[in-house]
XYZ file of C-alpha atoms in Angstrom:
684
model
C -42.400 -95.872 -68.288
C -45.326 -93.237 -67.279
C -46.798 -93.852 -63.949
C -50.292 -94.434 -65.692
C -49.340 -96.982 -68.128
C -49.846 -100.654 -67.941
C -47.530 -103.604 -68.184
C -47.878 -105.642 -71.094
C -50.419 -108.502 -71.575
C -47.712 -111.219 -71.284
C -46.717 -109.824 -67.659
C -50.532 -109.463 -66.712
C -50.897 -113.221 -67.664
C -47.611 -113.831 -65.569
C -49.235 -112.116 -62.380
C -52.393 -114.502 -62.628
C -50.095 -117.771 -63.028
C -47.656 -116.998 -60.426
C -47.940 -117.673 -56.582
C -49.420 -114.885 -54.452
C -47.192 -111.957 -53.345
C -44.429 -113.162 -51.166
C -44.526 -112.058 -47.720
C -40.932 -110.211 -48.028
C -42.670 -108.200 -50.681
C -45.609 -106.963 -48.485
C -45.591 -103.975 -46.326
C -43.778 -104.926 -43.072
C -42.476 -108.001 -44.663
C -39.026 -109.414 -44.003
C -36.246 -110.881 -46.264
C -37.104 -114.473 -45.685
C -35.177 -117.222 -47.444
C -31.861 -115.490 -47.703
C -29.843 -118.687 -46.643
C -32.164 -121.302 -48.745
C -32.901 -121.910 -52.437
C -32.887 -118.549 -54.510
C -36.453 -117.060 -55.046
C -37.045 -116.980 -58.731
C -36.559 -113.374 -60.175
C -39.930 -113.567 -62.534
C -42.058 -114.162 -59.636
C -40.402 -111.487 -57.636
C -40.849 -109.071 -60.559
C -44.457 -110.144 -61.173
C -44.993 -109.434 -57.386
C -43.311 -106.205 -57.505
C -45.470 -104.893 -60.433
C -48.564 -106.244 -58.682
C -47.677 -104.143 -55.631
C -46.891 -101.224 -57.582
C -50.255 -101.156 -59.083
C -51.891 -102.055 -55.901
C -50.287 -98.715 -54.241
C -47.873 -100.701 -52.148
C -44.958 -98.678 -53.062
C -42.457 -100.107 -50.347
C -43.414 -103.588 -51.155
C -43.098 -102.836 -55.101
C -39.582 -101.436 -54.335
C -38.731 -104.358 -51.845
C -39.738 -107.058 -54.321
C -38.204 -105.162 -57.582
C -34.798 -104.860 -55.745
C -35.105 -108.665 -54.643
C -35.930 -109.603 -58.326
C -32.783 -107.449 -59.720
C -30.571 -108.887 -57.064
C -32.361 -112.741 -57.485
C -31.325 -112.328 -61.339
C -27.623 -111.382 -60.615
C -27.164 -114.132 -57.892
C -28.693 -116.629 -60.442
C -25.982 -115.875 -63.023
C -23.168 -115.808 -60.305
C -24.110 -119.023 -58.911
C -24.199 -120.783 -62.546
C -20.956 -119.182 -63.403
C -19.358 -120.328 -60.094
C -20.409 -124.029 -60.479
C -19.456 -124.180 -64.013
C -16.237 -122.799 -63.639
C -15.566 -125.054 -60.734
C -16.630 -128.225 -62.401
C -14.490 -127.355 -65.436
C -11.584 -127.481 -63.295
C -12.511 -130.496 -61.101
C -13.775 -132.705 -64.078
C -11.616 -132.549 -67.286
C -13.232 -133.932 -70.420
C -11.337 -136.814 -71.499
C -10.130 -137.709 -75.032
C -11.731 -140.657 -76.811
C -9.814 -143.548 -77.327
C -9.465 -146.059 -80.076
C -11.421 -149.224 -80.758
C -15.072 -150.246 -79.608
C -15.962 -148.434 -76.444
C -13.164 -145.841 -76.888
C -15.802 -143.029 -76.759
C -16.641 -144.278 -73.285
C -14.036 -142.014 -71.359
C -15.324 -138.760 -73.013
C -18.961 -139.452 -72.366
C -17.969 -140.523 -68.942
C -16.345 -137.207 -68.199
C -19.517 -135.465 -69.629
C -21.824 -137.293 -67.243
C -19.280 -136.597 -64.346
C -19.208 -132.801 -65.239
C -23.095 -132.663 -65.399
C -23.513 -134.356 -61.960
C -20.755 -132.007 -60.725
C -22.780 -128.968 -61.893
C -26.119 -130.065 -60.514
C -24.749 -131.037 -57.304
C -23.166 -127.508 -56.995
C -26.175 -125.606 -58.280
C -29.017 -127.369 -56.216
C -28.394 -125.915 -52.661
C -28.445 -122.315 -53.865
C -30.960 -122.727 -56.891
C -33.091 -125.528 -56.148
C -34.733 -127.269 -59.003
C -33.740 -125.712 -62.489
C -37.258 -125.338 -63.582
C -37.818 -122.494 -60.840
C -35.605 -120.424 -62.966
C -36.902 -120.965 -66.348
C -38.410 -117.314 -66.897
C -40.545 -116.751 -69.954
C -39.277 -114.859 -73.077
C -41.153 -111.459 -72.348
C -39.883 -111.484 -68.855
C -36.148 -111.676 -69.948
C -36.679 -109.106 -72.371
C -38.037 -106.915 -69.878
C -34.850 -107.216 -67.902
C -32.698 -106.794 -71.009
C -34.470 -103.517 -71.532
C -34.230 -102.704 -67.881
C -38.016 -102.047 -67.422
C -38.092 -103.026 -63.696
C -35.996 -99.842 -63.304
C -38.880 -97.920 -64.730
C -40.996 -99.268 -61.773
C -38.523 -98.615 -59.495
C -38.086 -95.102 -60.201
C -41.894 -94.385 -59.908
C -42.116 -96.429 -56.561
C -39.057 -94.394 -55.008
C -40.826 -91.042 -56.120
C -43.492 -92.265 -53.903
C -41.459 -93.147 -51.078
C -39.786 -89.746 -51.592
C -36.415 -91.423 -52.136
C -35.033 -89.168 -54.950
C -31.484 -90.440 -54.792
C -32.541 -93.846 -55.359
C -35.239 -92.562 -57.937
C -32.749 -90.506 -59.979
C -30.453 -93.700 -60.190
C -33.202 -96.027 -61.314
C -34.236 -93.471 -63.968
C -30.643 -93.279 -65.235
C -30.308 -96.994 -65.389
C -33.283 -97.314 -67.486
C -32.334 -94.378 -69.421
C -28.947 -95.723 -70.596
C -30.926 -98.819 -72.325
C -33.632 -96.602 -73.511
C -32.175 -93.255 -74.756
C -35.019 -92.427 -76.925
C -37.397 -92.337 -74.008
C -38.297 -88.524 -73.650
C -40.485 -88.829 -70.196
C -37.403 -90.435 -68.430
C -34.924 -87.772 -70.183
C -37.080 -85.198 -68.547
C -37.498 -86.804 -65.358
C -33.663 -86.897 -64.992
C -33.453 -83.275 -65.628
C -35.851 -82.845 -62.996
C -33.903 -84.849 -60.568
C -30.824 -82.810 -61.222
C -32.784 -79.718 -60.405
C -34.471 -80.856 -57.289
C -32.109 -83.444 -55.999
C -29.100 -81.705 -56.877
C -27.735 -84.989 -58.485
C -24.488 -84.158 -60.500
C -23.219 -87.621 -61.188
C -25.832 -90.360 -61.754
C -24.981 -94.053 -61.443
C -25.886 -96.903 -64.010
C -26.496 -99.977 -61.770
C -26.307 -102.116 -64.600
C -23.072 -100.726 -66.294
C -20.569 -103.275 -67.817
C -17.309 -102.309 -66.027
C -15.112 -102.896 -69.176
C -17.444 -100.626 -71.088
C -17.327 -98.044 -68.453
C -13.426 -98.188 -68.413
C -13.044 -98.251 -72.283
C -15.366 -95.067 -72.394
C -13.145 -93.385 -69.624
C -9.921 -94.284 -71.489
C -11.198 -92.851 -74.765
C -12.200 -89.695 -73.089
C -8.828 -89.164 -71.533
C -7.191 -89.965 -74.991
C -9.522 -87.411 -76.687
C -8.042 -84.916 -73.971
C -4.383 -86.167 -74.769
C -4.061 -87.354 -71.160
C -2.386 -90.469 -72.368
C -1.184 -92.008 -68.988
C -4.904 -92.225 -68.007
C -5.975 -93.255 -71.054
C -3.469 -96.231 -70.939
C -4.570 -97.154 -67.272
C -8.199 -97.244 -68.225
C -7.977 -98.947 -71.575
C -5.541 -101.782 -70.149
C -8.003 -102.251 -67.474
C -10.807 -102.446 -69.965
C -8.994 -105.009 -71.714
C -8.441 -107.274 -68.695
C -12.464 -106.561 -68.016
C -13.161 -107.786 -71.457
C -11.193 -111.031 -71.246
C -12.555 -111.932 -68.079
C -16.205 -110.968 -69.329
C -15.282 -112.954 -72.423
C -14.850 -116.279 -70.102
C -17.794 -115.528 -68.454
C -19.802 -115.232 -71.583
C -18.148 -118.458 -72.786
C -19.175 -120.219 -69.603
C -23.002 -118.775 -69.810
C -23.624 -120.213 -73.162
C -23.310 -123.839 -71.757
C -26.807 -123.370 -70.318
C -30.040 -124.599 -72.024
C -30.820 -123.644 -75.616
C -34.281 -123.501 -77.315
C -34.715 -125.532 -80.163
C -36.875 -123.374 -82.617
C -37.419 -126.167 -85.219
C -38.325 -128.863 -83.056
C -41.265 -129.822 -80.744
C -39.292 -131.284 -77.586
C -41.594 -134.447 -77.002
C -41.491 -135.106 -80.824
C -37.912 -134.874 -81.350
C -36.566 -138.155 -82.604
C -32.847 -137.323 -83.720
C -30.222 -139.990 -83.428
C -27.572 -139.523 -80.455
C -24.863 -137.602 -82.641
C -27.573 -135.794 -84.515
C -29.009 -134.438 -81.318
C -25.672 -133.666 -79.805
C -24.836 -131.845 -83.084
C -28.056 -129.694 -82.770
C -27.542 -128.956 -79.272
C -23.899 -128.079 -79.637
C -24.060 -125.926 -82.921
C -26.508 -123.656 -80.929
C -23.965 -123.499 -77.925
C -21.254 -122.722 -80.539
C -22.935 -120.037 -82.265
C -23.759 -118.454 -78.690
C -19.762 -118.695 -77.819
C -18.992 -117.482 -81.400
C -21.460 -114.308 -80.794
C -19.736 -113.298 -77.106
C -17.491 -110.996 -79.591
C -20.875 -109.143 -80.262
C -22.460 -109.498 -77.013
C -19.172 -108.129 -75.205
C -19.152 -104.911 -77.549
C -23.074 -104.088 -77.115
C -24.268 -101.935 -74.426
C -27.244 -102.858 -72.407
C -30.474 -102.510 -74.027
C -28.875 -102.030 -77.559
C -28.889 -104.325 -80.617
C -25.923 -102.910 -82.489
C -22.444 -103.197 -81.028
C -19.963 -100.523 -80.825
C -18.316 -101.347 -84.321
C -14.301 -102.897 -84.161
C -14.570 -102.680 -80.107
C -11.812 -104.910 -79.352
C -9.216 -104.054 -81.755
C -9.920 -100.441 -80.931
C -8.435 -100.907 -77.736
C -5.174 -101.807 -79.252
C -5.254 -98.952 -81.677
C -5.890 -96.448 -79.027
C -3.191 -97.853 -76.987
C -0.436 -97.980 -79.569
C -0.560 -94.470 -80.232
C -1.058 -93.617 -76.335
C 2.032 -95.708 -75.368
C 3.996 -93.839 -78.343
C 2.925 -90.356 -76.989
C 4.414 -91.436 -73.258
C 7.486 -92.854 -74.696
C 7.040 -96.331 -74.283
C 7.945 -97.914 -77.935
C 8.042 -101.328 -76.934
C 4.512 -101.199 -75.706
C 3.456 -99.291 -78.737
C 4.735 -101.822 -81.253
C 3.110 -104.748 -79.003
C -0.243 -102.864 -79.294
C 0.104 -102.139 -83.027
C 0.862 -105.871 -83.852
C -1.855 -107.098 -81.691
C -4.134 -104.774 -83.751
C -2.727 -105.937 -86.962
C -4.067 -109.624 -86.006
C -7.371 -108.202 -86.632
C -6.773 -106.024 -89.717
C -3.373 -107.123 -91.048
C -3.843 -104.805 -94.232
C -4.430 -101.694 -92.258
C -1.967 -99.404 -94.017
C -2.024 -96.491 -91.097
C -1.084 -99.093 -88.468
C 1.311 -100.969 -90.576
C 3.068 -97.723 -91.219
C 3.041 -96.799 -87.440
C 4.538 -100.246 -86.659
C 7.305 -99.619 -88.871
C 8.116 -96.300 -87.459
C 8.174 -97.950 -83.832
C 10.407 -100.459 -85.171
C 12.626 -97.701 -86.398
C 12.715 -96.033 -83.190
C 13.876 -99.426 -81.314
C 16.631 -100.221 -83.756
C 19.877 -100.309 -81.862
C 18.272 -100.891 -78.675
C 16.771 -104.224 -79.239
C 15.533 -106.511 -82.087
C 11.787 -105.269 -82.765
C 11.151 -108.919 -84.029
C 11.156 -110.152 -80.378
C 8.125 -107.943 -79.679
C 5.061 -110.070 -80.384
C 1.461 -109.566 -80.497
C -0.428 -110.080 -77.081
C -0.947 -113.617 -76.279
C -4.508 -113.427 -75.177
C -5.609 -111.517 -78.464
C -3.935 -114.235 -80.448
C -5.675 -117.025 -78.553
C -9.074 -115.266 -78.870
C -8.656 -114.811 -82.493
C -7.406 -118.383 -83.027
C -10.372 -119.843 -80.983
C -12.750 -117.199 -82.945
C -11.520 -118.667 -86.426
C -12.021 -122.136 -85.292
C -15.352 -121.641 -84.146
C -16.449 -120.138 -87.556
C -14.843 -122.754 -89.363
C -16.950 -125.585 -87.121
C -20.094 -123.683 -87.855
C -19.288 -123.394 -91.469
C -18.684 -127.035 -91.647
C -22.302 -127.470 -89.919
C -23.711 -125.299 -92.312
C -22.363 -127.408 -95.270
C -22.842 -130.755 -93.858
C -25.848 -130.699 -91.696
C -27.931 -128.168 -93.066
C -27.553 -125.770 -90.227
C -28.409 -122.253 -91.151
C -25.310 -119.885 -90.479
C -23.837 -116.572 -92.048
C -20.621 -115.615 -90.741
C -21.088 -111.566 -89.535
C -18.522 -109.202 -89.753
C -17.554 -109.034 -86.088
C -14.429 -106.434 -86.422
C -15.609 -103.949 -89.160
C -12.992 -101.181 -89.702
C -15.595 -98.552 -90.416
C -15.019 -98.275 -86.406
C -11.678 -96.917 -86.777
C -10.459 -93.867 -84.770
C -11.610 -90.619 -86.397
C -8.607 -88.276 -85.005
C -5.654 -86.873 -86.237
C -3.123 -88.962 -83.779
C -1.021 -90.636 -86.467
C 2.655 -90.177 -85.775
C 3.781 -90.781 -89.308
C 1.745 -88.544 -91.502
C -0.792 -85.634 -91.461
C -4.361 -86.149 -92.296
C -5.251 -84.827 -95.806
C -8.919 -83.884 -95.293
C -9.726 -87.156 -97.052
C -12.685 -87.866 -94.724
C -14.631 -84.641 -96.177
C -13.784 -86.170 -99.719
C -16.148 -89.082 -98.975
C -18.987 -86.959 -98.755
C -19.016 -84.278 -101.450
C -21.084 -81.245 -101.150
C -21.300 -77.731 -102.556
C -23.413 -78.585 -105.769
C -25.493 -76.192 -107.526
C -28.553 -74.675 -105.848
C -30.818 -74.782 -108.860
C -32.761 -71.694 -108.153
C -31.199 -68.152 -108.752
C -33.115 -66.616 -105.788
C -31.832 -68.958 -103.328
C -28.976 -67.537 -101.219
C -26.123 -69.653 -99.885
C -25.372 -68.742 -96.142
C -23.096 -71.414 -94.578
C -21.627 -74.933 -95.185
C -20.490 -77.578 -93.102
C -17.189 -75.917 -91.874
C -18.773 -72.943 -91.028
C -21.673 -74.714 -89.259
C -18.783 -76.675 -87.523
C -19.816 -80.095 -88.665
C -20.236 -82.565 -91.627
C -22.839 -82.454 -94.206
C -24.607 -79.412 -93.142
C -25.974 -76.505 -94.973
C -27.862 -73.114 -94.398
C -29.673 -71.430 -97.116
C -31.765 -68.280 -97.320
C -34.768 -67.119 -99.687
C -35.887 -70.629 -100.366
C -39.283 -69.362 -100.602
C -40.668 -65.596 -100.411
C -42.227 -63.661 -97.817
C -45.669 -64.044 -99.656
C -45.076 -67.606 -99.964
C -44.436 -67.903 -95.983
C -47.684 -65.964 -95.377
C -49.609 -68.278 -97.840
C -48.336 -71.375 -95.826
C -49.245 -70.012 -92.749
C -52.858 -69.383 -93.667
C -52.976 -73.057 -94.852
C -51.279 -74.147 -91.626
C -54.218 -72.479 -89.691
C -56.835 -74.079 -91.574
C -55.615 -77.901 -91.759
C -53.471 -78.276 -88.749
C -54.477 -80.611 -85.704
C -52.775 -81.078 -82.586
C -50.286 -83.672 -82.600
C -51.158 -84.589 -86.231
C -48.453 -86.855 -87.737
C -47.059 -87.889 -84.578
C -49.228 -90.851 -83.424
C -51.883 -88.619 -82.313
C -49.842 -87.168 -79.453
C -50.737 -83.590 -78.557
C -47.536 -82.909 -77.383
C -44.788 -85.404 -78.038
C -41.599 -83.397 -77.064
C -42.682 -81.118 -74.008
C -45.909 -80.375 -72.157
C -44.885 -76.677 -72.028
C -45.966 -76.118 -75.893
C -48.921 -77.009 -78.181
C -47.606 -79.283 -81.100
C -49.669 -79.045 -84.358
C -49.055 -80.502 -87.725
C -50.492 -81.758 -91.127
C -49.054 -83.758 -94.133
C -49.060 -83.096 -97.709
C -51.971 -85.444 -98.546
C -54.102 -83.817 -96.009
C -53.524 -80.272 -97.477
C -54.485 -81.368 -100.876
C -57.359 -83.068 -99.550
C -58.623 -80.214 -97.758
C -57.953 -77.923 -100.781
C -59.817 -80.366 -103.406
C -62.938 -80.375 -100.629
C -62.539 -76.427 -100.722
C -61.963 -76.079 -96.953
C -58.804 -74.105 -98.062
C -57.578 -72.448 -101.294
C -56.420 -75.020 -103.732
C -53.651 -72.908 -104.706
C -52.375 -72.741 -101.238
C -52.468 -76.410 -100.821
C -50.649 -76.956 -103.768
C -48.052 -74.514 -102.676
C -47.164 -76.786 -99.696
C -46.461 -79.746 -102.154
C -44.402 -77.710 -104.630
C -42.260 -76.055 -102.065
C -41.426 -79.286 -100.668
C -40.537 -80.618 -103.907
C -38.037 -77.691 -104.635
C -36.593 -78.120 -101.100
C -35.983 -82.154 -102.064
C -34.334 -80.992 -105.565
C -32.008 -78.397 -103.632
C -30.829 -81.003 -101.154
C -30.155 -83.630 -103.963
C -28.140 -81.132 -105.900
C -26.363 -79.409 -103.120
C -24.992 -82.631 -101.718
C -24.226 -84.014 -105.196
C -25.888 -87.364 -104.918
C -25.598 -89.774 -107.410
C -28.838 -91.200 -106.989
C -32.488 -90.315 -106.440
C -33.436 -88.679 -103.135
C -37.069 -89.848 -102.183
C -39.224 -88.343 -99.585
C -39.731 -90.404 -96.559
C -41.892 -87.862 -94.530
C -43.407 -84.483 -94.955
C -44.779 -82.361 -92.096
C -46.016 -78.804 -91.707
C -45.327 -78.304 -88.275
C -46.226 -75.237 -85.657
C -45.083 -75.201 -81.894
C -47.017 -72.631 -79.651
C -45.562 -71.571 -76.459
C -48.598 -72.146 -73.722
C -49.384 -69.188 -71.422
C -48.361 -69.473 -67.869
C -46.254 -72.339 -68.637
C -42.802 -70.564 -69.548
C -41.586 -69.440 -66.043
C -38.146 -71.067 -65.665
C -38.235 -73.605 -68.413
C -35.281 -76.136 -68.458
C -36.491 -78.270 -71.128
C -36.137 -78.143 -75.156
C -39.094 -77.800 -77.472
C -37.573 -80.678 -79.185
C -34.880 -82.744 -77.291
C -31.501 -83.395 -78.798
C -31.563 -86.325 -80.960
C -30.487 -87.840 -84.363
C -32.945 -88.570 -87.140
C -31.820 -92.153 -88.158
C -30.275 -93.347 -84.957
C -30.795 -93.605 -81.445
C -28.323 -91.379 -79.667
C -26.528 -92.583 -76.634
C -24.800 -89.368 -75.174
C -23.133 -91.093 -72.319
C -21.458 -93.759 -74.737
C -20.902 -91.073 -77.468
C -22.767 -93.652 -79.847
C -25.727 -93.511 -82.077
C -27.300 -96.871 -82.498
C -28.772 -97.360 -86.010
C -31.365 -99.616 -84.866
C -35.432 -99.649 -84.354
C -37.238 -97.643 -83.129
C -35.112 -94.973 -85.137
C -35.988 -94.282 -88.544
C -32.761 -96.007 -89.727
C -33.805 -95.619 -93.572
C -33.600 -91.733 -93.249
C -30.565 -90.117 -95.110
C -31.081 -86.601 -95.131
C -33.218 -83.948 -93.289
C -34.442 -80.356 -93.885
C -36.133 -77.789 -92.299
C -37.889 -74.748 -93.965
C -38.814 -72.153 -91.949
C -41.802 -69.869 -92.082
C -41.665 -67.125 -89.510
C -39.611 -65.455 -86.989
C -42.291 -63.448 -85.154
C -41.583 -65.706 -81.606
C -39.251 -66.019 -79.046
C -36.780 -68.886 -78.268
C -36.967 -71.835 -80.951
C -33.496 -71.709 -82.002
C -32.273 -74.783 -83.999
C -28.991 -76.114 -82.653
C -26.514 -78.751 -83.432
C -24.468 -80.481 -80.824
C -21.813 -82.779 -80.141
C -22.812 -86.621 -79.559
C -22.716 -85.653 -75.753
C -26.056 -83.773 -76.515
C -24.842 -80.662 -74.550
C -21.998 -79.199 -76.431
C -23.476 -76.581 -78.809
C -21.704 -76.537 -82.161
C -23.926 -74.105 -84.104
C -27.181 -72.236 -83.360
C -29.657 -70.930 -86.155
C -32.513 -68.515 -85.495
C -35.610 -69.373 -88.020
C -36.832 -66.650 -90.434
C -39.277 -66.900 -93.390
C -37.396 -68.898 -96.189
C -34.409 -70.015 -94.272
C -33.669 -73.717 -94.781
C -31.227 -75.860 -92.661
C -30.349 -79.289 -94.292
C -28.095 -82.000 -93.199
C -27.362 -85.793 -93.119
C -29.497 -87.734 -90.824
C -26.862 -89.747 -88.953
C -25.227 -89.527 -85.541
C -22.699 -86.848 -86.955
C -25.349 -84.361 -86.608
C -27.254 -84.544 -83.229
C -29.658 -81.571 -83.034
C -32.762 -80.159 -81.268
C -34.777 -76.828 -80.879
C -34.730 -74.501 -77.891
C -37.775 -73.828 -75.855
C -40.537 -71.612 -77.784
C -41.269 -69.086 -74.862
C -43.554 -66.897 -76.589
C -45.685 -66.724 -79.908
C -45.756 -69.715 -82.530
C -42.884 -71.116 -84.790
C -43.865 -72.792 -87.871
C -41.968 -75.006 -90.218
C -41.900 -77.513 -93.111
C -40.011 -80.645 -91.943
C -38.712 -82.852 -94.446
C -37.079 -86.317 -94.124
C -35.470 -88.168 -97.244
C -34.147 -91.674 -98.005
C -32.136 -92.938 -100.806
C -33.841 -96.301 -100.469
C -37.151 -96.245 -102.813
C -38.527 -99.009 -100.446
C -39.035 -96.441 -97.936
C -40.628 -93.761 -100.044
C -43.454 -91.801 -98.117
C -46.684 -93.544 -98.903
C -48.728 -90.323 -98.654
C -46.245 -88.640 -101.073
C -47.082 -91.371 -103.634
C -50.709 -90.782 -103.132
C -50.187 -86.893 -103.250
C -48.475 -87.397 -106.581
C -51.493 -89.188 -107.691
C -53.508 -86.436 -106.528
C -51.635 -83.691 -108.342
C -51.576 -85.630 -111.578
C -55.466 -85.854 -111.405
C -55.498 -82.095 -110.702
C -53.492 -81.556 -113.694
C -55.829 -83.458 -115.989
C -58.576 -81.210 -114.754
C -56.603 -78.315 -115.687
C -56.496 -76.967 -112.252
C -52.930 -75.954 -112.797
C -49.945 -75.423 -110.654
C -49.629 -73.093 -107.966
C -47.972 -69.473 -108.888
C -44.606 -70.153 -107.523
C -42.135 -71.158 -110.065
C -41.077 -74.953 -109.640
C -38.684 -75.145 -112.274
C -35.157 -74.265 -111.528
C -33.682 -71.204 -113.259
C -30.142 -70.626 -114.030
C -29.266 -74.199 -113.416
C -25.317 -74.284 -113.165
């Protein structure tokens, strides 16, 4: 969050409703109440924000740190008490006849009393810790760390500020300002490794295991992946316990709720059960994200089965292969691998004695029973429930590490390309393989030198600073001026005579030419629609180019949120998830810098670099397989037509539809097309 921005309206309301700033959060205040009831984290958070905007940065840091600690301690206290009372008070089985249910309900009452007696000395009244939904969302999105970062900057505590910024960024990888702040910290504070203060340890161990696996360091991969599994099952137990907390009844007003005993129990229990069933998703989802890592738990066993094979432990390899097959019993690759491991063990032991891991069997058995109960409730009680696909196999390993057979290049066959270019003057330059990626193509001569000059003249007459990007004059870097215009605006200006109409029509026509080329080259079997069309120029600002370490446009993907630390791209808002293909058609080369680059998902390793020039077009699929960015423009002006396409007609560009209507009207008025030939020649 930028230092000049204000918190949300709900937070401002909270500031008015909560008690005054605790003494511990004011300058010079101590840490009172450490041994008594835990202070509510929402009150500490509101007080920290109030202190921040009051200029008391030391008090703000103190309160925000205590708010974060209070929230962690609140969860720890609840876990500790619920776990203890589970062990001390077992739920009794109902008996036969009248009053047979009393032993069960008696044990429920005793467990409830146990939990309350355990929690009250540390937490106080339960109502003290019922934070508003908006505040809980802020902590989920790690907003307190954004305030902390700014407070620590003012206190000149750069290490703490850098770690706070990094922690916030891990849950908000689309936040450009924080990304730039982190780069600055690396320069000024010399930070090489930053600490994510909210990291999930089982996730960190899993990521480390995969990194070692990719480097073929199989023993280290096994250590980290086994540790990740142990952490996963521990976190799963914690998640199950935390689901036993209060639930929100969306369909009922509490005071008007008139359900009978068993209906009320069923209402509450179904929400608890749905929460427990969803722990699989919760444990596979990084903080601040919505989408889980696909196939997360089974992938542990898939990586391990091959890693154990490579270190010569065929028993463990078979054990992990069989564990993976519990989740995907029809996976042909792993079935073949399991058979191969069994062959290696013949003569030394009976492979049938090697069983899948017990914890995997227990979790899957429980998960299936939960699903059954939820579906029973949906059928018999009107409870709304749809079973998600928790272990989607699209999350399978994309590598060649299979001991039984060699990959046949089938992955590329799923994404055909190399179709006709439609226009005889368009020149093919590089395909995906030559550009070291997937679904990429580089073309030249898409438009002529004369058309480039004409477009440039149109641009100078219609562009406004930041136009098309929510009005931001410099959405990506403060060291360049960013200007843009849309197709509809160009046609409007042409119709009004503010620019030559022929030139305005040219913008429309060349974007249609680009769309047809992309649709044909990638051999799409359905119509490709425009989702956004933008004429863009980036101009280096004089006096601001010394020692630049930023990019003109930071590394990103077009339809998902790139998470370089996790090697993931999260296809969820605010990303434009409906975008399927992208293209950039360049208009000039008389500038310095500004190379277009593809990278690996780490956002650092450059896989291809392209120097723009008139008529050159780069096109690619819009997903996480194609992270890209633009190097700093250090001198002159770089102009291009940026195009994004979708296969979903629901997400067609509204301005494009309106532009089509304008073109139809112009044709009716006999104003004619531009001089460029939009009809394909020599179609293959």
